[in-house]
CSV table of C-alpha atoms in Angstrom, one decimal:
chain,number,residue,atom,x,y,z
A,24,UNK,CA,48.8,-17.3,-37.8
A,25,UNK,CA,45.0,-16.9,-38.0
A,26,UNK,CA,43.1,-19.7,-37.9
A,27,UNK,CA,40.8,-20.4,-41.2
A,28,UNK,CA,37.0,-20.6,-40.2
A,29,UNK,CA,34.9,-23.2,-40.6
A,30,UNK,CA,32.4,-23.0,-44.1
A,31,UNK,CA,29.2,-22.3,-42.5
A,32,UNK,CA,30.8,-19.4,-40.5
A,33,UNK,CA,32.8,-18.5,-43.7
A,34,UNK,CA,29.7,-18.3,-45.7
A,35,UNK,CA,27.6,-16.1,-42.9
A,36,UNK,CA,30.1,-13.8,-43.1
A,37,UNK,CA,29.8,-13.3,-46.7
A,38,UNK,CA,25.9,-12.7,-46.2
A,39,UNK,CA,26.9,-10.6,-43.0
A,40,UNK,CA,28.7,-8.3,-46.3
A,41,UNK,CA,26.0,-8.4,-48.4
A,42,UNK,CA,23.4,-7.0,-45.9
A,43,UNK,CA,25.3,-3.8,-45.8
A,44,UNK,CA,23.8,-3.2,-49.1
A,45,UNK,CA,20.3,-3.2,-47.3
A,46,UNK,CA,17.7,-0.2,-47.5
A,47,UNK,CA,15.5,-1.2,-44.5
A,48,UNK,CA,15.8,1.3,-41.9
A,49,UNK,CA,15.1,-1.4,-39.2
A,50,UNK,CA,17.1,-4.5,-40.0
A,51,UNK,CA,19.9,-5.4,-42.2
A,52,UNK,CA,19.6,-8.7,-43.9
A,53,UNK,CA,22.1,-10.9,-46.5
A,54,UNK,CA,21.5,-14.0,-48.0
A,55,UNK,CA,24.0,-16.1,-49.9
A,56,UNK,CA,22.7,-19.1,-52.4
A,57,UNK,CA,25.3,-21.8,-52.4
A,58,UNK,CA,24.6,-25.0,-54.6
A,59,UNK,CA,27.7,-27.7,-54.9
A,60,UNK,CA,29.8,-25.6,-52.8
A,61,UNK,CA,29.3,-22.4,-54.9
A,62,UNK,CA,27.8,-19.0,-54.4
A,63,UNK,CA,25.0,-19.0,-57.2
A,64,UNK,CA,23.4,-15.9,-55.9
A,65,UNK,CA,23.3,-13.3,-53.2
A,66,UNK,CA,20.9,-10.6,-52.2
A,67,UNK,CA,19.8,-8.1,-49.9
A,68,UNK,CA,16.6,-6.1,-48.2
A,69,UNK,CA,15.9,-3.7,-50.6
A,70,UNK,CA,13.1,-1.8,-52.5
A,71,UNK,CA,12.3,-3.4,-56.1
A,72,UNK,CA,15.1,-2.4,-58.7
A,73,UNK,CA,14.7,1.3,-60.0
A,74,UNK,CA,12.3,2.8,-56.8
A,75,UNK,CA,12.7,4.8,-54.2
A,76,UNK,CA,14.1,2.8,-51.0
A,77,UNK,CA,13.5,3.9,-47.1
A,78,UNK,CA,17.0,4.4,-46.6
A,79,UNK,CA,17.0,7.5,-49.1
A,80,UNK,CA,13.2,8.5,-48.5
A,81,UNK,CA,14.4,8.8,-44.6
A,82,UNK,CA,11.7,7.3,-43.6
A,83,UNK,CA,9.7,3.9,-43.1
A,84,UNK,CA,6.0,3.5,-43.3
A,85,UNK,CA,5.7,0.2,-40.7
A,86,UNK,CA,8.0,2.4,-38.3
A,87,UNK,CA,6.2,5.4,-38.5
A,88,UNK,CA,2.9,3.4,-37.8
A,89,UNK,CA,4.6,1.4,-35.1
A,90,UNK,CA,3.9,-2.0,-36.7
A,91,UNK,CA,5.8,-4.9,-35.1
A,92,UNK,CA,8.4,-7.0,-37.0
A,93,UNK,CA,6.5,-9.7,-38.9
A,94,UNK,CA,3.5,-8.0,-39.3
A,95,UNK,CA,2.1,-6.1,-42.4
A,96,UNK,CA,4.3,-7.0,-44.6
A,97,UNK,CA,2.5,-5.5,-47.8
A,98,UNK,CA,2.6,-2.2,-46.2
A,99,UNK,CA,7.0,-2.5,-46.9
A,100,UNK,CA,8.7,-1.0,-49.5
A,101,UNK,CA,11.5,-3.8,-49.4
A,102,UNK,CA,11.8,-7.2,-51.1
A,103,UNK,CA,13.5,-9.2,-48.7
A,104,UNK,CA,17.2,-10.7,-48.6
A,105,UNK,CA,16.0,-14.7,-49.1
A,106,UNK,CA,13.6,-13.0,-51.7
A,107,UNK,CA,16.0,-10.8,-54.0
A,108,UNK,CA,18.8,-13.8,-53.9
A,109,UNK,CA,16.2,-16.7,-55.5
A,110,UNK,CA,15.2,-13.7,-57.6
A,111,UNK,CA,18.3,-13.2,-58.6
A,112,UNK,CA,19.1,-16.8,-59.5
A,113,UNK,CA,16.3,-16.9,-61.7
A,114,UNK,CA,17.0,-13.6,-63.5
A,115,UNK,CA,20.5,-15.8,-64.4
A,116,UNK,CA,19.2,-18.6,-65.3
A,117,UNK,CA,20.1,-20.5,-62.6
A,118,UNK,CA,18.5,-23.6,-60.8
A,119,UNK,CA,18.8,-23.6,-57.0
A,120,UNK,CA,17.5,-27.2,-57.0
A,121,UNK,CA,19.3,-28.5,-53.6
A,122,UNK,CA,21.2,-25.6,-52.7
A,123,UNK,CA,21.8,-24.1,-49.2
A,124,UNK,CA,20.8,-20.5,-48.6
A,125,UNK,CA,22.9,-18.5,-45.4
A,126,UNK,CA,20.5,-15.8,-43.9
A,127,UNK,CA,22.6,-13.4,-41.4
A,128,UNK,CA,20.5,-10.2,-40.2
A,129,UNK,CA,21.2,-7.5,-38.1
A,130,UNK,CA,19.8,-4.3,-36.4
A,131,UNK,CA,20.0,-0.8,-37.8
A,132,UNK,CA,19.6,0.5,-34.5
A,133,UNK,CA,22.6,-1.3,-32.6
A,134,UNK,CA,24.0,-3.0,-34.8
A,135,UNK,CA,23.6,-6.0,-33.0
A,136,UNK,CA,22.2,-9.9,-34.3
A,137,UNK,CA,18.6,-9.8,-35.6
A,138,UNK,CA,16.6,-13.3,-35.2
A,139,UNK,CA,17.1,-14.4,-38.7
A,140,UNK,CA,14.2,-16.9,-39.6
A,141,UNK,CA,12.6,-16.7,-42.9
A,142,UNK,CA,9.2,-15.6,-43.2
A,143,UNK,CA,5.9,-17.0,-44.2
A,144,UNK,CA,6.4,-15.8,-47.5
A,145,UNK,CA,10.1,-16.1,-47.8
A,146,UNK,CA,9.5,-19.9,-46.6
A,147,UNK,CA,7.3,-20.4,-49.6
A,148,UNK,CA,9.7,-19.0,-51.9
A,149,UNK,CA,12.1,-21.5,-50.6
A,150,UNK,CA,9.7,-24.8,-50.8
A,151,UNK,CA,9.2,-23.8,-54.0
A,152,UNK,CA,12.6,-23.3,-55.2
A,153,UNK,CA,13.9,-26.4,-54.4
A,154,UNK,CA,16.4,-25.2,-51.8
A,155,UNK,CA,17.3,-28.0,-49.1
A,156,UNK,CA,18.4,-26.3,-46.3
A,157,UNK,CA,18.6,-22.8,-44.6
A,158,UNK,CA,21.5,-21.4,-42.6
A,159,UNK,CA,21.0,-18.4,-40.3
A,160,UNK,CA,22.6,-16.5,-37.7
A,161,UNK,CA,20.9,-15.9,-34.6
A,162,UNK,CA,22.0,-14.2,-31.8
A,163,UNK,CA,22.6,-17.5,-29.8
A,164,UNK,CA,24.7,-19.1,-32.5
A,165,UNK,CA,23.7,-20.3,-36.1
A,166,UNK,CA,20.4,-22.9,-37.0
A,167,UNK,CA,19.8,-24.9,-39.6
A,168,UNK,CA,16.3,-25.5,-40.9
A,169,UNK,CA,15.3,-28.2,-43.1
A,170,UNK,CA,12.8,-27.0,-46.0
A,171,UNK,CA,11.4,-30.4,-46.0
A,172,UNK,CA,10.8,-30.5,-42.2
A,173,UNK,CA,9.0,-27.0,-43.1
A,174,UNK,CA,7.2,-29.2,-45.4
A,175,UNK,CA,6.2,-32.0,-43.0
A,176,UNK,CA,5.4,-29.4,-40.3
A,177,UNK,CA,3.0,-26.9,-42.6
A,178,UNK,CA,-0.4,-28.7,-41.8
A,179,UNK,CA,-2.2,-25.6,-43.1
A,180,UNK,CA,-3.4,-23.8,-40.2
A,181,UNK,CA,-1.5,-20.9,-38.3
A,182,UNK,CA,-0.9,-20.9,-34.5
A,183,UNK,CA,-2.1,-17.5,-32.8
A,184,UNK,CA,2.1,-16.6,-32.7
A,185,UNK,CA,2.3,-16.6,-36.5
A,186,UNK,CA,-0.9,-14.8,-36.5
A,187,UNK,CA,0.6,-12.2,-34.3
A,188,UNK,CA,4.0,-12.4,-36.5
A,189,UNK,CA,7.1,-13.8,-35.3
């Protein structure tokens, strides 16, 4: 008999599926909106709806210019996963007003975990979306983040690490 896995793991795996949609040529990444103990919204890296993605150009400007992960974002093609599920959500109509979003990531390359941790600008998409808490997959296990210890913690100026990217 197989054993039946625990919520947060059941709900990372269900992200884990919806970042094989992804585009990005470096990382795959999945997020699933929860609110209530309901999946409101999912969504993956991908280029806006209706333009050419890397994964069918064959090629990625940031990789071609050798630009580290985290770094020159605006240069990307790609809305990311936190990014297109919030999107998505408001396209239906829904409120994500104390909901849970589960990040899981991986890399193209090997296939292996990616450090899941939303951006800047995905963090700010979060604040402002009323989401409560962020689940992720990391390579050492999951992490949870509070968005209002995000809150609390932002005092406005950036260290010379989230200068450099993450």
């Amino acid at each position: 008999m197989s054993k039946r896995p625990e919520k947060t793991d059941y709900y990372l795996n269900i992200a884990r599926e919806v970042s094989k949609r992804s585009t990005c040529l470096r990382r795959r990444f999945g997020a699933v909106i929860l609110k209530n103990d309901q999946i409101i919204s999912t969504g993956y890296v991908g280029a806006p709806r209706g333009t050419p993605n890397c994964l069918d150009l064959g090629k990625c400007l940031r990789q071609e210019m050798k630009i580290p992960a985290g770094e020159r974002y605006e240069l990307c093609r790609s809305v990311h996963a936190e990014m297109n599920a919030i999107i998505n959500a408001a396209r239906s109509g829904v409120s994500l007003l104390g909901g849970t979003l589960y990040l899981y990531g991986e890399n193209v390359e090997d296939d292996s975990i990616a450090e899941a941790k939303p951006c800047r600008m995905c963090k700010r998409m979060i604040i402002n979306s009323g989401l409560k808490d962020v689940i992720v997959k990391a390579p050492q296990g999951e992490k949870t983040y509070s968005v209002d210890e995000w809150i609390k913690e932002d005092t406005g100026v950036y260290t010379e690490q989230e200068l450099k990217g993450y």
